[in-house]
Structures are given as structure tokens and as C-alpha cells.
Tab-separated table of C-alpha atoms in Angstrom:
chain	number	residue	atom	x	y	z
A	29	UNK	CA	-29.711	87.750	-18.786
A	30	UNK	CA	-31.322	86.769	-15.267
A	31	UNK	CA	-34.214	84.551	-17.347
A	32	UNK	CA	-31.297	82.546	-19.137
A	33	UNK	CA	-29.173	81.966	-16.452
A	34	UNK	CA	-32.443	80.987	-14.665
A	35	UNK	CA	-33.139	78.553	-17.304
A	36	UNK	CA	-29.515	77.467	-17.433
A	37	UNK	CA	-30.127	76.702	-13.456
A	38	UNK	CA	-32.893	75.051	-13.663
A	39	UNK	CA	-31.400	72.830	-16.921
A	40	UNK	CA	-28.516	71.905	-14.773
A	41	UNK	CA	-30.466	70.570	-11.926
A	42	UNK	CA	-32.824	68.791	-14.625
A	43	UNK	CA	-29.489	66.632	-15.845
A	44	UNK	CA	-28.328	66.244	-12.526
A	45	UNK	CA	-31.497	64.112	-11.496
A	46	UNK	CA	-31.534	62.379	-14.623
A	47	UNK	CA	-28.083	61.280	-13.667
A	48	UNK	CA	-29.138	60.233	-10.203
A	49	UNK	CA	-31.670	58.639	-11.715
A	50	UNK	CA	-29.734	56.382	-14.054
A	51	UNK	CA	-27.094	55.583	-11.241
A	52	UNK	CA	-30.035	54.241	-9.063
A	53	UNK	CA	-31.173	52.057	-11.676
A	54	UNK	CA	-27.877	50.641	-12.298
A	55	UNK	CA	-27.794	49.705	-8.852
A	56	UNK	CA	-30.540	48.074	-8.696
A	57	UNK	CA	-32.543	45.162	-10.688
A	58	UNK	CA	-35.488	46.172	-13.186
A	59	UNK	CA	-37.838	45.124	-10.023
A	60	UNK	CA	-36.162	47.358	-7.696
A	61	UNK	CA	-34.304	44.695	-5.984
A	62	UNK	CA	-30.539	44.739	-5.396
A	63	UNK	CA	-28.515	42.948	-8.344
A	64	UNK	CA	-26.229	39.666	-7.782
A	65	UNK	CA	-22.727	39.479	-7.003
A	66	UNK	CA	-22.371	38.066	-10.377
A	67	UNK	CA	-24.080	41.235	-11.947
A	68	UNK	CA	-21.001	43.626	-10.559
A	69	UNK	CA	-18.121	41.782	-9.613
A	70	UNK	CA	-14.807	41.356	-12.066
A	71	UNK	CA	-14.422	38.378	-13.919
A	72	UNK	CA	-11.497	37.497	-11.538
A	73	UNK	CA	-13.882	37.579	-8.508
A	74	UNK	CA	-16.679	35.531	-9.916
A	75	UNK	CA	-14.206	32.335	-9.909
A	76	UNK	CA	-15.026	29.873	-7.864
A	77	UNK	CA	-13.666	30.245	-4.475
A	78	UNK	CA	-11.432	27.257	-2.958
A	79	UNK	CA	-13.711	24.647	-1.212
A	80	UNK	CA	-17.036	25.958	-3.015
A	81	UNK	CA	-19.429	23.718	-4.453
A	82	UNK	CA	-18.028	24.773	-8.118
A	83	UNK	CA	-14.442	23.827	-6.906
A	84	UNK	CA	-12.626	21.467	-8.662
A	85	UNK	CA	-12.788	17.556	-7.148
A	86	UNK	CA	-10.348	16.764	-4.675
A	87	UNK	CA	-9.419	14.739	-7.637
A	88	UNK	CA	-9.663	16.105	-10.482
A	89	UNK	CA	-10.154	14.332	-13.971
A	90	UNK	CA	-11.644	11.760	-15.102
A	91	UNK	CA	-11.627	8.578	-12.620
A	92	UNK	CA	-12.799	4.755	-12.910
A	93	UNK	CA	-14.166	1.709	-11.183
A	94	UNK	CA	-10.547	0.903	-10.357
A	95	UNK	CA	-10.239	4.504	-8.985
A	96	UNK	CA	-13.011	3.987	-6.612
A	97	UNK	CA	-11.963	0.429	-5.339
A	98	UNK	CA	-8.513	1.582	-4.610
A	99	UNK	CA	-9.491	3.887	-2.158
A	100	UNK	CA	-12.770	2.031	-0.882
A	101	UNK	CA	-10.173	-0.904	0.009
A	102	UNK	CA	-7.076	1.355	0.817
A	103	UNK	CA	-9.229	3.112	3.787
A	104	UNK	CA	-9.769	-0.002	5.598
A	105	UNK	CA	-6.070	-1.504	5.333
A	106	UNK	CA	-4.682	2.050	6.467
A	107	UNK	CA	-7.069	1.752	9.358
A	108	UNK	CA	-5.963	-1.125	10.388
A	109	UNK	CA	-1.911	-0.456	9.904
A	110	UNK	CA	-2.662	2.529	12.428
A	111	UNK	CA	-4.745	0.276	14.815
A	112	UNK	CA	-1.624	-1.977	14.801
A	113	UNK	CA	0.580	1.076	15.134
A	114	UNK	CA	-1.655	2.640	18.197
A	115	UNK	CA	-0.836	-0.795	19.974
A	116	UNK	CA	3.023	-0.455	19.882
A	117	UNK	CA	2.319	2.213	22.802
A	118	UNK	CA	3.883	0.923	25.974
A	119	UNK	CA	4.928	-2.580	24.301
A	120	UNK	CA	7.455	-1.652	21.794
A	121	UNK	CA	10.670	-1.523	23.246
A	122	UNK	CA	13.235	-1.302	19.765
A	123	UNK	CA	13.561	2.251	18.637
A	124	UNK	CA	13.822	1.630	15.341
A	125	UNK	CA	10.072	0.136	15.323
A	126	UNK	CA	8.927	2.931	17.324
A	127	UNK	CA	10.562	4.998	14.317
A	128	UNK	CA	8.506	3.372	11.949
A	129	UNK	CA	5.431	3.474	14.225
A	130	UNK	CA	6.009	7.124	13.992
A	131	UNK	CA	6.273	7.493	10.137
A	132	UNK	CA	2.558	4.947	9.337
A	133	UNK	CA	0.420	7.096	11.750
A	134	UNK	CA	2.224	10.235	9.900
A	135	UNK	CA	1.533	8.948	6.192
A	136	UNK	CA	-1.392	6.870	6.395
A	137	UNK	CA	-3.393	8.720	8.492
A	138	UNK	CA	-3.918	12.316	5.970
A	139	UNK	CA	-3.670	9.664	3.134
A	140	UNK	CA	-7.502	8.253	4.642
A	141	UNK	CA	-8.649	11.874	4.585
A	142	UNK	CA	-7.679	12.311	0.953
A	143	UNK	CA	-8.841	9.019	-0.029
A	144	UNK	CA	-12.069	10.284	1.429
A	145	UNK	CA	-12.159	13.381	-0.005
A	146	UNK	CA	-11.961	11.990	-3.546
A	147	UNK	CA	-14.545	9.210	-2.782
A	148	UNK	CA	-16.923	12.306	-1.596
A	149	UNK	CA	-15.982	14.691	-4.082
A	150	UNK	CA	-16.883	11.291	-6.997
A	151	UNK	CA	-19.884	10.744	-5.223
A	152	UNK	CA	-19.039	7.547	-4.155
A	153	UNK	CA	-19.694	5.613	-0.930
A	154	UNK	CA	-16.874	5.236	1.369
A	155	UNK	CA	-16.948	1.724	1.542
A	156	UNK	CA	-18.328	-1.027	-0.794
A	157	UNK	CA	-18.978	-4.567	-0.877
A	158	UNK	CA	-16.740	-6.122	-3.727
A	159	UNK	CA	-17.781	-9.513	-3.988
A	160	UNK	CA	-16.111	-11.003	-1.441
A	161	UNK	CA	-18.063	-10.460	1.256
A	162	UNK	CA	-15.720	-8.261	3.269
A	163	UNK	CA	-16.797	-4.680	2.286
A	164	UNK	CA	-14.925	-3.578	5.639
A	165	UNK	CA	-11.266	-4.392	4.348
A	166	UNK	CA	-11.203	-8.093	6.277
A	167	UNK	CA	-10.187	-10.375	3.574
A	168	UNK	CA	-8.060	-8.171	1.345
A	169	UNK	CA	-4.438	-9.039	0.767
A	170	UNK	CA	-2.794	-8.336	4.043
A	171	UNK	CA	-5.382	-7.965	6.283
A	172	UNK	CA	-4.893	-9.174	9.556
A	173	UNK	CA	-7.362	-11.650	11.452
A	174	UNK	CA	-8.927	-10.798	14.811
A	175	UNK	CA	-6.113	-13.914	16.003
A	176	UNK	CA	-3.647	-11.887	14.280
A	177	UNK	CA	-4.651	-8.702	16.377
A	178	UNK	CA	-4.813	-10.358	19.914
A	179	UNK	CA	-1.156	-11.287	19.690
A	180	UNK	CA	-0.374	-8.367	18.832
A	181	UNK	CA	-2.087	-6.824	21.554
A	182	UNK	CA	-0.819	-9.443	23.640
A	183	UNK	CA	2.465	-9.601	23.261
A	184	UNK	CA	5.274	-6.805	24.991
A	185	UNK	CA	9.075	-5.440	24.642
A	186	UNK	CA	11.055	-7.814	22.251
A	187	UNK	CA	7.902	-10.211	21.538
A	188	UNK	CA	6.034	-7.634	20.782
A	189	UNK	CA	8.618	-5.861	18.135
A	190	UNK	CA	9.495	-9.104	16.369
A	191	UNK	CA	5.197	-9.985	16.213
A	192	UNK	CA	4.849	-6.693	14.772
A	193	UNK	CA	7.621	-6.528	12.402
A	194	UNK	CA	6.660	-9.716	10.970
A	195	UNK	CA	3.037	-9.115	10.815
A	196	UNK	CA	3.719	-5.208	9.228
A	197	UNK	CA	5.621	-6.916	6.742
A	198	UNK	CA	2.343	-8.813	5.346
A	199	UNK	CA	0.280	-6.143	5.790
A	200	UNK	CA	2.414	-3.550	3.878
A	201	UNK	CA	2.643	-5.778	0.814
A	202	UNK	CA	-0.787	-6.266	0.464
A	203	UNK	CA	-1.103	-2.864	0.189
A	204	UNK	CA	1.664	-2.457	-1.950
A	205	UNK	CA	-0.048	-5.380	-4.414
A	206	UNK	CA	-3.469	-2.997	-4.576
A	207	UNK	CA	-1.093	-0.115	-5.196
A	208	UNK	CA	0.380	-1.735	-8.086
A	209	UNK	CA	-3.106	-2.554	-9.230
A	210	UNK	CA	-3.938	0.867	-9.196
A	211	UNK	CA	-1.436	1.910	-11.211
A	212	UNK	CA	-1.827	-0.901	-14.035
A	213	UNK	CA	-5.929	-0.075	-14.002
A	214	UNK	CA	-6.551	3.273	-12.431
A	215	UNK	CA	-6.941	6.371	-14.471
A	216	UNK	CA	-7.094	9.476	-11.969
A	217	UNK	CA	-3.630	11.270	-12.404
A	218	UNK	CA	-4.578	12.027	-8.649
A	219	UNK	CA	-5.084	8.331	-7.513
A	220	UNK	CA	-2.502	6.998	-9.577
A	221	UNK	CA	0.197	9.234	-7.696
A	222	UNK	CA	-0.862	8.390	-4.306
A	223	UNK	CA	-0.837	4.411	-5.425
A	224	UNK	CA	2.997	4.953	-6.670
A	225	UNK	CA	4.191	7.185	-3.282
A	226	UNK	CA	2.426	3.539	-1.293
A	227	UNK	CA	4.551	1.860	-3.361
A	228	UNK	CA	7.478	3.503	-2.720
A	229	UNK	CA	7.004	4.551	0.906
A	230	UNK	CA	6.087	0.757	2.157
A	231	UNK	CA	8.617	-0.979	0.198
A	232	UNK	CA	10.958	0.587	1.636
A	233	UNK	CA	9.371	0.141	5.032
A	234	UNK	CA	9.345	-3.627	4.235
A	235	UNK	CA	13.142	-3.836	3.448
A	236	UNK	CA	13.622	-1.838	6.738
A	237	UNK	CA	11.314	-4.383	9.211
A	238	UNK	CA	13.179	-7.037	8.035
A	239	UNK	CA	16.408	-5.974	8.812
A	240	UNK	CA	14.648	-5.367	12.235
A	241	UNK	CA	13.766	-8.796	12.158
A	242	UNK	CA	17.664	-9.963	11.222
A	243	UNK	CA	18.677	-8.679	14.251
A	244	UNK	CA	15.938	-9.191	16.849
């Protein structure tokens, strides 16, 4: 009886180190090195994490050339409707164009960061040179003109409101003009949404400047 359960002993620890065995291989590679994340993780945690480099485009889906040029020349006019907005501080005097001032820095300003976000996440340059010479924005539809900018900068109180009303008024329908063009030509779902709330969101800014300008 003592020699089997001897035998039974030493059988036991014999499986036992076999089974250590096998769990140390299983933890580690066939060269004895430590396996990937991808070798033991779920499924669910091998997705790609938000903002990795297998994340999804800012925009995702297909895009086009008329994609890409309606953000390249978006960027610039924005710029410039928030350089004319930074220049109503301390000359605008109608609180109804400070009101607007307030809404184009809060709109157009996170629209540049997505614009540039999709133009990154495309792999295209930021800005681009579309035949006309002006691959900073100057000469687009609405785009003011250094002369245009002094007087603005120039001007104060109810000069100032009626110069900027009137000159806003340009600017925002040259952007709405590109935004219609990007939603006859584009083809990002993305794009095309943004293009439609410019649209929407500086029309209606329009209609209001000019009933600034009725009563000024």
C-alpha cells in the first residue's frame, strides 16, 4: 500500500508540472518571448481605439476633388470672417452686430479644425493653388481686399457697424456660393453636411445684417 500511494504521489506531482508547463508556454511565444496584445485580448478589445491610426477618417467615405477644394478654400474665407470679427473689438458699438460677432467666431472657428481634420485624415495639403493664383483664399468669391480690411480696421462705433455689415454681407455669400457648390459636386456625406449647415447658418446671417443695415 505505501509503494502505490508513493507512486500515486509522485504521478500527481508528474501532472502537476506538466500543467505548469503548458500554462507557461501559453504565455509565452514559441521563442520564449511574451505574446501580443492581439494574441490574448477579446475580439471587442482588439478594435481600434478612438483617435488610433486604424480609426476611421474624420470623414469617413469616399471623398472627391470637389471635397478637397471645399475645404482647402473654406479655411481661408473662415479665417478671414474671424479676422474681420476680431476687429469689431472696441469699434462696434450696435449690439446686435456684436451678437453676430459672437455667433462667426463660435461656428467658424471649430468648423476650420474639422475642415482640417478631414484634409489630414485624406492626406491632403491644407491649402492648394487652384488656378487662380490665390492658393491663400484672396480672390475667391467674397474675399475681401487688403483696402477692404483697412476700413474696416479704420473705421469705429456706427461707421464701423454699417462698414462691417455691408462688407459681412459679401463675404458670407461667397461662402454660401462654394457651399452650394459643394453640395451640387461634393460626395463626402461628411462635407456635404457641413456645406448645407454654411448654407443655412449664413443665410440667415445675411437676412439679419441687412436689417442691421435698414436701420443704421
Amino acid at each position: 500500500m505505501r509503494a502505490f500511494t508513493n507512486r500515486a504521489t509522485r504521478t500527481s506531482a508528474l501532472l502537476g508540472a506538466v500543467a505548469a508547463t503548458g500554462l507557461l508556454l501559453t504565455a509565452c511565444g514559441a521563442d520564449g518571448t511574451a505574446p501580443s496584445a492581439s494574441a490574448t485580448a477579446s475580439p471587442s478589445a482588439t478594435a481600434a481605439a478612438p483617435g488610433s491610426a486604424a480609426s476611421p477618417a474624420p470623414a469617413p467615405g469616399p471623398f472627391n476633388d470637389a471635397d478637397v477644394m471645399f475645404a482647402q478654400m473654406m479655411i481661408p474665407h473662415h479665417e478671414q470672417a474671424l479676422e474681420m470679427a476680431r476687429l469689431a473689438d472696441g469699434r462696434a458699438r450696435d449690439a446686435d452686430v456684436k451678437k453676430l460677432v459672437a455667433a462667426i467666431e463660435r461656428a467658424q472657428d471649430p468648423e476650420i479644425r474639422t475642415m482640417r481634420a478631414w484634409l489630414k485624415g485624406w492626406g491632403r495639403p491644407g491649402t492648394a493653388d487652384h488656378g487662380d493664383g490665390h492658393g491663400d483664399g484672396h480672390g475667391m468669391a467674397g474675399m475681401m481686399s487688403e483696402q477692404d480690411m483697412k476700413r474696416l480696421a479704420s473705421a469705429e462705433g456706427e461707421e464701423f457697424d454699417r462698414a462691417f455689415a455691408e462688407l459681412m454681407i459679401a463675404h458670407h455669400e461667397g461662402a454660401v456660393a462654394m457651399a452650394e457648390e459643394e453640395r451640387k459636386n461634393g460626395l463626402n456625406p461628411t462635407a456635404k453636411k457641413l456645406a448645407g449647415d454654411v448654407v443655412r447658418t449664413q443665410s440667415a446671417e445675411v437676412a439679419e445684417l441687412r436689417r442691421i443695415l435698414d436701420r443704421l
